């Protein structure tokens, strides 16, 4: 069993107001938002920017008790998670679980941009909420 991380797929940033934050990234950094998408499963609206091979994913909550709303309440706006692109998400999850990592998602679920995703608990990843993504479930 091996893990093949190909690149940092995106960095997730929790924001209070998606439109205002998109405007900030566009105006300040000259980046262009190429997509806004609601992900009902995670109770978020997301906005994406390409930065080289990786992306910035802004996340705003669509529900007062969703995971991003709770994060904002506790920690305020800021870096929320790091997402690695992997080959074979199902196999990677089994591998990291065997390595002792606590999984938030025991199996892949649908994320933004048609990707399959799963989160690892920051308790067992040195404090970084980590998302694994792949093009399709394996
Ligand atoms: Zn993400």
JSON list of N, CA, C and O and ligand atoms in Angstrom, two decimals, residues 10 57 81 131, ligand 1:
[
{"chain": "A", "resi": 10, "resn": "UNK", "atom": "N", "xyz": [-5.41, 22.40, -3.29]},
{"chain": "A", "resi": 10, "resn": "UNK", "atom": "CA", "xyz": [-5.81, 23.75, -2.91]},
{"chain": "A", "resi": 10, "resn": "UNK", "atom": "C", "xyz": [-5.55, 24.00, -1.43]},
{"chain": "A", "resi": 10, "resn": "UNK", "atom": "O", "xyz": [-5.26, 23.07, -0.67]},
{"chain": "A", "resi": 57, "resn": "UNK", "atom": "N", "xyz": [-9.16, 28.08, -2.23]},
{"chain": "A", "resi": 57, "resn": "UNK", "atom": "CA", "xyz": [-10.59, 27.81, -2.09]},
{"chain": "A", "resi": 57, "resn": "UNK", "atom": "C", "xyz": [-11.11, 28.64, -0.92]},
{"chain": "A", "resi": 57, "resn": "UNK", "atom": "O", "xyz": [-10.75, 28.40, 0.23]},
{"chain": "A", "resi": 81, "resn": "UNK", "atom": "N", "xyz": [-7.89, 24.57, 5.84]},
{"chain": "A", "resi": 81, "resn": "UNK", "atom": "CA", "xyz": [-7.35, 23.24, 5.55]},
{"chain": "A", "resi": 81, "resn": "UNK", "atom": "C", "xyz": [-6.40, 23.26, 4.37]},
{"chain": "A", "resi": 81, "resn": "UNK", "atom": "O", "xyz": [-6.37, 24.20, 3.58]},
{"chain": "A", "resi": 131, "resn": "UNK", "atom": "N", "xyz": [-7.19, 17.57, 3.76]},
{"chain": "A", "resi": 131, "resn": "UNK", "atom": "CA", "xyz": [-8.15, 17.00, 2.83]},
{"chain": "A", "resi": 131, "resn": "UNK", "atom": "C", "xyz": [-7.38, 16.24, 1.76]},
{"chain": "A", "resi": 131, "resn": "UNK", "atom": "O", "xyz": [-6.35, 16.72, 1.29]},
{"chain": "B", "resi": 1, "resn": "LIG", "atom": "ZN1", "xyz": [-11.07, 21.90, 0.30]}
]
